[in-house]
Short mmCIF file of C-alpha atoms in Angstrom, two decimals:
data_model
loop_
_atom_site.label_atom_id
_atom_site.label_comp_id
_atom_site.label_asym_id
_atom_site.label_seq_id
_atom_site.Cartn_x
_atom_site.Cartn_y
_atom_site.Cartn_z
CA UNK A 1 0.00 0.00 0.00
CA UNK A 2 1.35 3.41 -0.98
CA UNK A 3 1.36 5.89 1.89
CA UNK A 4 2.09 9.56 2.34
CA UNK A 5 5.18 9.69 4.55
CA UNK A 6 7.09 12.61 6.04
CA UNK A 7 10.76 12.04 6.89
CA UNK A 8 12.76 14.48 9.02
CA UNK A 9 16.52 13.93 9.45
CA UNK A 10 18.44 12.81 6.37
CA UNK A 11 21.88 12.07 7.78
CA UNK A 12 24.03 9.02 7.11
CA UNK A 13 21.19 6.74 8.22
CA UNK A 14 18.07 8.78 7.48
CA UNK A 15 18.95 9.56 3.87
CA UNK A 16 19.20 5.93 2.71
CA UNK A 17 16.15 5.00 4.77
CA UNK A 18 14.05 7.68 3.08
CA UNK A 19 15.40 6.61 -0.32
CA UNK A 20 14.19 3.06 0.31
CA UNK A 21 10.70 4.35 1.11
CA UNK A 22 10.69 6.17 -2.23
CA UNK A 23 11.80 2.97 -3.98
CA UNK A 24 8.96 1.11 -2.27
CA UNK A 25 6.47 3.40 -3.98
CA UNK A 26 5.49 5.70 -1.14
CA UNK A 27 4.97 9.44 -1.52
CA UNK A 28 7.77 10.76 0.67
CA UNK A 29 8.19 14.36 1.83
CA UNK A 30 11.65 15.07 3.24
CA UNK A 31 13.25 17.78 5.36
CA UNK A 32 16.71 18.36 6.79
CA UNK A 33 18.68 21.46 7.79
CA UNK A 34 21.29 20.34 5.24
CA UNK A 35 19.76 21.39 1.93
CA UNK A 36 22.17 19.31 -0.16
CA UNK A 37 20.82 16.01 1.20
CA UNK A 38 17.28 17.21 0.60
CA UNK A 39 18.23 17.90 -3.02
CA UNK A 40 19.71 14.42 -3.36
CA UNK A 41 16.49 12.82 -2.16
CA UNK A 42 14.42 15.05 -4.44
CA UNK A 43 16.46 13.80 -7.39
CA UNK A 44 15.45 10.27 -6.39
CA UNK A 45 11.75 11.12 -6.37
CA UNK A 46 11.08 12.54 -2.89
CA UNK A 47 9.11 15.74 -2.35
CA UNK A 48 11.07 18.64 -0.85
CA UNK A 49 9.45 20.13 2.26
CA UNK A 50 10.04 23.79 3.07
CA UNK A 51 10.30 23.11 6.80
CA UNK A 52 9.51 20.51 9.46
CA UNK A 53 5.88 21.62 9.79
CA UNK A 54 5.30 21.25 6.05
CA UNK A 55 6.94 17.84 6.18
CA UNK A 56 4.61 16.73 8.99
CA UNK A 57 1.40 18.07 7.46
CA UNK A 58 -1.13 15.80 5.76
CA UNK A 59 0.90 12.58 6.04
CA UNK A 60 -0.12 9.08 7.08
CA UNK A 61 3.20 8.48 8.79
CA UNK A 62 5.90 10.83 10.10
CA UNK A 63 9.39 9.41 10.64
CA UNK A 64 12.19 11.24 12.45
CA UNK A 65 15.87 10.27 12.61
CA UNK A 66 17.73 12.81 14.76
CA UNK A 67 21.02 12.93 16.68
CA UNK A 68 19.91 13.20 20.32
CA UNK A 69 17.06 13.52 22.83
CA UNK A 70 17.14 17.32 22.82
CA UNK A 71 16.53 17.41 19.08
CA UNK A 72 13.60 14.97 19.28
CA UNK A 73 11.92 16.84 22.13
CA UNK A 74 12.47 20.18 20.43
CA UNK A 75 10.88 18.86 17.23
CA UNK A 76 7.72 17.46 18.82
CA UNK A 77 7.16 19.31 22.09
CA UNK A 78 6.76 22.88 23.31
CA UNK A 79 4.84 25.79 21.90
CA UNK A 80 6.33 25.38 18.43
CA UNK A 81 6.38 21.57 18.45
CA UNK A 82 4.80 19.37 15.82
CA UNK A 83 2.37 18.03 18.41
CA UNK A 84 0.22 21.08 17.62
CA UNK A 85 -0.02 20.51 13.86
CA UNK A 86 0.02 16.73 13.43
CA UNK A 87 -3.25 15.14 12.36
CA UNK A 88 -4.71 12.62 14.80
CA UNK A 89 -4.59 10.02 12.02
CA UNK A 90 -0.79 10.33 11.67
CA UNK A 91 1.46 7.63 13.11
CA UNK A 92 4.75 9.03 14.43
CA UNK A 93 7.80 6.76 14.25
CA UNK A 94 10.95 8.09 15.89
CA UNK A 95 14.02 6.12 14.79
CA UNK A 96 16.52 8.20 16.78
CA UNK A 97 18.53 6.58 19.54
CA UNK A 98 17.65 8.56 22.68
CA UNK A 99 17.07 7.88 26.37
CA UNK A 100 13.92 5.92 27.20
CA UNK A 101 12.55 8.68 29.47
CA UNK A 102 12.59 11.18 26.60
CA UNK A 103 10.86 8.70 24.30
CA UNK A 104 8.16 8.17 26.93
CA UNK A 105 7.79 11.95 27.41
CA UNK A 106 7.29 12.53 23.69
CA UNK A 107 4.94 9.55 23.43
CA UNK A 108 2.83 10.74 26.37
CA UNK A 109 2.47 14.27 24.98
CA UNK A 110 1.50 13.00 21.54
CA UNK A 111 -0.95 10.56 23.10
CA UNK A 112 -2.65 13.40 24.98
CA UNK A 113 -3.32 14.94 21.57
CA UNK A 114 -4.63 11.63 20.19
CA UNK A 115 -1.54 10.91 18.07
CA UNK A 116 -0.04 7.38 17.88
CA UNK A 117 3.68 7.06 18.57
CA UNK A 118 6.36 4.34 18.57
CA UNK A 119 10.07 4.58 19.25
CA UNK A 120 11.97 2.45 16.72
CA UNK A 121 15.77 2.80 16.99
CA UNK A 122 17.76 0.88 14.42
CA UNK A 123 20.74 -1.43 14.21
CA UNK A 124 22.69 -2.27 11.08
CA UNK A 125 24.69 0.84 10.26
CA UNK A 126 24.91 2.78 7.02
CA UNK A 127 25.34 -0.40 4.99
CA UNK A 128 22.11 -1.80 6.41
CA UNK A 129 20.28 1.48 5.84
CA UNK A 130 21.40 1.53 2.21
CA UNK A 131 20.58 -2.13 1.58
CA UNK A 132 17.25 -1.94 3.40
CA UNK A 133 18.27 -4.67 5.84
CA UNK A 134 18.13 -2.73 9.11
CA UNK A 135 16.91 -4.16 12.38
CA UNK A 136 14.17 -2.08 14.02
CA UNK A 137 13.64 -2.38 17.77
CA UNK A 138 10.19 -0.99 18.50
CA UNK A 139 8.50 0.27 21.64
CA UNK A 140 4.80 1.07 21.65
CA UNK A 141 1.26 -0.25 21.88
CA UNK A 142 0.40 -3.44 20.00
CA UNK A 143 -1.91 -1.73 17.50
CA UNK A 144 0.60 1.06 16.83
CA UNK A 145 3.35 -1.50 16.27
CA UNK A 146 1.10 -3.37 13.82
CA UNK A 147 0.53 -0.14 11.90
CA UNK A 148 4.26 0.69 11.84
CA UNK A 149 5.47 -2.77 10.87
CA UNK A 150 4.77 -2.67 7.09
CA UNK A 151 6.43 0.77 6.82
CA UNK A 152 9.49 -0.43 8.70
CA UNK A 153 9.60 -3.54 6.49
CA UNK A 154 10.33 -1.30 3.51
CA UNK A 155 13.50 -0.14 5.25
CA UNK A 156 14.56 -3.19 7.22
CA UNK A 157 14.75 -6.95 7.44
CA UNK A 158 14.23 -7.66 11.14
CA UNK A 159 11.50 -5.93 13.15
CA UNK A 160 11.08 -6.63 16.85
CA UNK A 161 8.41 -5.43 19.28
CA UNK A 162 10.35 -4.92 22.53
CA UNK A 163 7.44 -3.68 24.66
CA UNK A 164 5.80 -0.38 25.55
CA UNK A 165 7.10 3.06 24.54
CA UNK A 166 10.75 3.39 25.54
CA UNK A 167 11.41 -0.34 25.39
CA UNK A 168 12.95 0.00 21.96
CA UNK A 169 15.50 2.47 23.33
CA UNK A 170 16.40 0.23 26.28
CA UNK A 171 16.92 -2.80 24.03
CA UNK A 172 19.00 -0.75 21.60
CA UNK A 173 21.42 0.55 24.22
CA UNK A 174 21.75 -2.93 25.74
CA UNK A 175 22.71 -4.22 22.30
CA UNK A 176 25.16 -1.42 21.61
CA UNK A 177 26.79 -1.75 25.01
CA UNK A 178 27.44 -5.42 24.27
CA UNK A 179 28.66 -4.55 20.76
CA UNK A 180 31.18 -2.06 22.16
CA UNK A 181 32.49 -4.67 24.60
CA UNK A 182 32.82 -7.24 21.84
CA UNK A 183 34.63 -4.76 19.58
CA UNK A 184 37.08 -3.78 22.31
CA UNK A 185 37.71 -7.39 23.31
CA UNK A 186 38.14 -8.54 19.72
CA UNK A 187 40.61 -5.71 19.06
CA UNK A 188 42.57 -6.56 22.19
CA UNK A 189 42.77 -10.27 21.31
CA UNK A 190 43.79 -9.72 17.67
CA UNK A 191 46.51 -7.26 18.65
CA UNK A 192 47.87 -9.66 21.25
CA UNK A 193 48.08 -12.29 18.52
CA UNK A 194 49.93 -9.86 16.22
CA UNK A 195 52.34 -8.97 19.04
CA UNK A 196 53.13 -12.66 19.36
CA UNK A 197 53.78 -13.20 15.66
CA UNK A 198 50.38 -14.40 14.40
CA UNK A 199 48.78 -13.40 11.10
CA UNK A 200 45.64 -11.42 12.08
CA UNK A 201 43.57 -12.98 9.30
CA UNK A 202 44.54 -16.50 10.29
CA UNK A 203 43.84 -15.71 13.94
CA UNK A 204 40.47 -14.17 13.03
CA UNK A 205 39.57 -17.30 11.04
CA UNK A 206 40.56 -19.49 14.00
CA UNK A 207 38.51 -17.48 16.50
CA UNK A 208 35.53 -17.31 14.13
CA UNK A 209 35.49 -21.12 14.04
CA UNK A 210 36.05 -21.37 17.80
CA UNK A 211 34.38 -20.27 21.04
CA UNK A 212 35.50 -16.64 20.59
CA UNK A 213 33.23 -16.30 17.54
CA UNK A 214 31.24 -13.04 17.45
CA UNK A 215 29.70 -10.54 15.03
CA UNK A 216 32.74 -8.24 14.94
CA UNK A 217 35.00 -11.10 13.86
CA UNK A 218 32.60 -12.38 11.21
CA UNK A 219 31.32 -9.19 9.63
CA UNK A 220 33.19 -6.11 10.93
CA UNK A 221 36.75 -7.09 11.69
CA UNK A 222 38.60 -4.14 13.33
CA UNK A 223 42.07 -5.02 12.04
CA UNK A 224 43.05 -3.31 8.75
CA UNK A 225 43.54 -5.68 5.84
CA UNK A 226 41.72 -8.65 7.35
CA UNK A 227 38.31 -7.96 5.79
CA UNK A 228 38.13 -5.86 2.62
CA UNK A 229 34.52 -4.77 3.21
CA UNK A 230 35.07 -3.58 6.80
CA UNK A 231 35.69 0.10 7.66
CA UNK A 232 39.08 -0.90 9.13
CA UNK A 233 40.29 -1.62 5.59
CA UNK A 234 38.99 1.77 4.40
CA UNK A 235 40.89 3.98 6.88
CA UNK A 236 38.06 3.51 9.39
CA UNK A 237 35.60 5.48 7.33
CA UNK A 238 32.20 5.04 9.04
CA UNK A 239 30.08 3.12 9.34
CA UNK A 240 29.01 3.95 12.81
CA UNK A 241 31.03 6.77 14.30
CA UNK A 242 33.00 6.67 17.53
CA UNK A 243 31.03 9.75 18.65
CA UNK A 244 27.74 7.89 18.23
CA UNK A 245 28.96 4.82 20.09
CA UNK A 246 30.18 7.04 22.92
CA UNK A 247 26.76 8.72 22.99
CA UNK A 248 24.96 5.36 23.16
CA UNK A 249 27.28 4.18 25.93
CA UNK A 250 26.47 7.36 27.84
CA UNK A 251 22.78 6.48 27.54
CA UNK A 252 23.56 2.94 28.70
CA UNK A 253 25.39 4.23 31.78
CA UNK A 254 22.44 6.53 32.61
CA UNK A 255 20.06 3.56 32.32
CA UNK A 256 22.37 1.44 34.47
CA UNK A 257 22.43 4.07 37.20
CA UNK A 258 18.66 4.55 37.13
CA UNK A 259 18.04 0.80 37.39
CA UNK A 260 20.90 0.08 39.82
CA UNK A 261 22.46 -2.29 37.29
CA UNK A 262 26.06 -3.47 37.53
CA UNK A 263 27.84 -2.79 34.23
CA UNK A 264 31.62 -2.89 34.81
CA UNK A 265 32.39 -3.98 31.25
CA UNK A 266 30.09 -1.33 29.82
CA UNK A 267 31.74 1.31 32.00
CA UNK A 268 35.17 0.28 30.75
CA UNK A 269 33.98 0.39 27.14
CA UNK A 270 32.60 3.90 27.74
CA UNK A 271 35.98 5.02 29.09
CA UNK A 272 37.82 3.50 26.13
CA UNK A 273 35.57 5.20 23.58
CA UNK A 274 35.90 8.51 25.42
CA UNK A 275 39.69 8.12 25.24
CA UNK A 276 39.35 7.51 21.50
CA UNK A 277 37.33 10.69 21.15
CA UNK A 278 40.01 12.64 23.01
CA UNK A 279 42.55 11.37 20.49
CA UNK A 280 40.57 13.03 17.70
CA UNK A 281 38.94 9.87 16.33
CA UNK A 282 35.33 10.87 16.98
CA UNK A 283 34.36 10.81 13.30
CA UNK A 284 36.08 7.45 12.65
CA UNK A 285 34.18 4.21 12.62
CA UNK A 286 33.76 2.68 16.08
CA UNK A 287 36.01 -0.24 15.08
CA UNK A 288 38.88 2.27 15.25
CA UNK A 289 39.13 1.29 18.91
CA UNK A 290 41.64 -1.22 17.50
CA UNK A 291 44.09 1.70 17.32
CA UNK A 292 44.11 2.00 21.13
CA UNK A 293 45.78 -1.42 21.33
CA UNK A 294 48.07 -1.13 18.31
CA UNK A 295 51.79 -0.53 18.84
CA UNK A 296 51.98 1.51 15.63
#
C-alpha cells in the first residue's frame, strides 16, 4: 500500500532509509537542515518540504531520525512543536537513539493529543540502511506496532516489538553496550596475537570457528587488511562513528544508574571510547578502537 510519509533527518542513516521508502512506492516528503541532502532525495523522487511543519502536514506516517534527545523533544514538544499541527490520524515513528525517558515523554504528549507514537531505533549501520536490511527495535502499543510494521519492512529486514514506549530504546542501548564490549575485546585479542607473531587474518579465522566467535570477527573485523569490506580496511571510514557509540554508551550508563544495574564492562567500554574521542577519532568508525591497542 502506498502511503504519504514525512521524513525528518536525512543524515548518514536517514537519507538511505528515506530513499528506500521512495523505492517502495510511497509518496515521501523530506526535510533536513542540510539542503544538499534534501536535493539528493528530491532527485530520487522525494518531495522537498520547506520546513519541518510542512513535512509533517497531511501525512499518514511521520518518521524522524535525529542525533539526540534534545533534538527529538524540540521537534515534537513545546509551543512550536509538531504536536500542535500533526493530524490525529498520523502515526509518528521516531528512529533516533535517545534515552527511554525522553521517548516516553514525547509519546505521552503526543498521546494526549490523540496521536499514535512508537520509538523504533535501528541497528545495522549505514550499509544496512542503504541495503534496506536494518533491524528495528520498537516500543509502543500493539496496534501502533502493527501499523508501523509494514512501513518499517520497507527499510529493514528484522523488526522486533520490545514492549511499551521506551522499550525500543532500552533494548537498543543494551545491544550497543554489548557490541562495544565485543569490539574492544576482539581488538585486544587480535593485537595480542599480532604482538606474538600471528597473522591477524589466520587468527580471526581461528577465533571465528572457535568459542570466541562473534559478530565483529565475522562481519566487521577491526584489524586493517583482514576484511576488505570492513571500515578498518577503508581507513576507518564510518560506518558507525565513535562519537555515536560514545553517545549510546552514555545512555547505557544513565540507564544502568537509574536501574541500579552493575555494568563494569560497559563502563570500561565507555571510558575506552571517550579516550578515543580525546585522540581526535570521533568521526572514525567505532572499530577504530583497535588503534588503542596497536603498537603503531
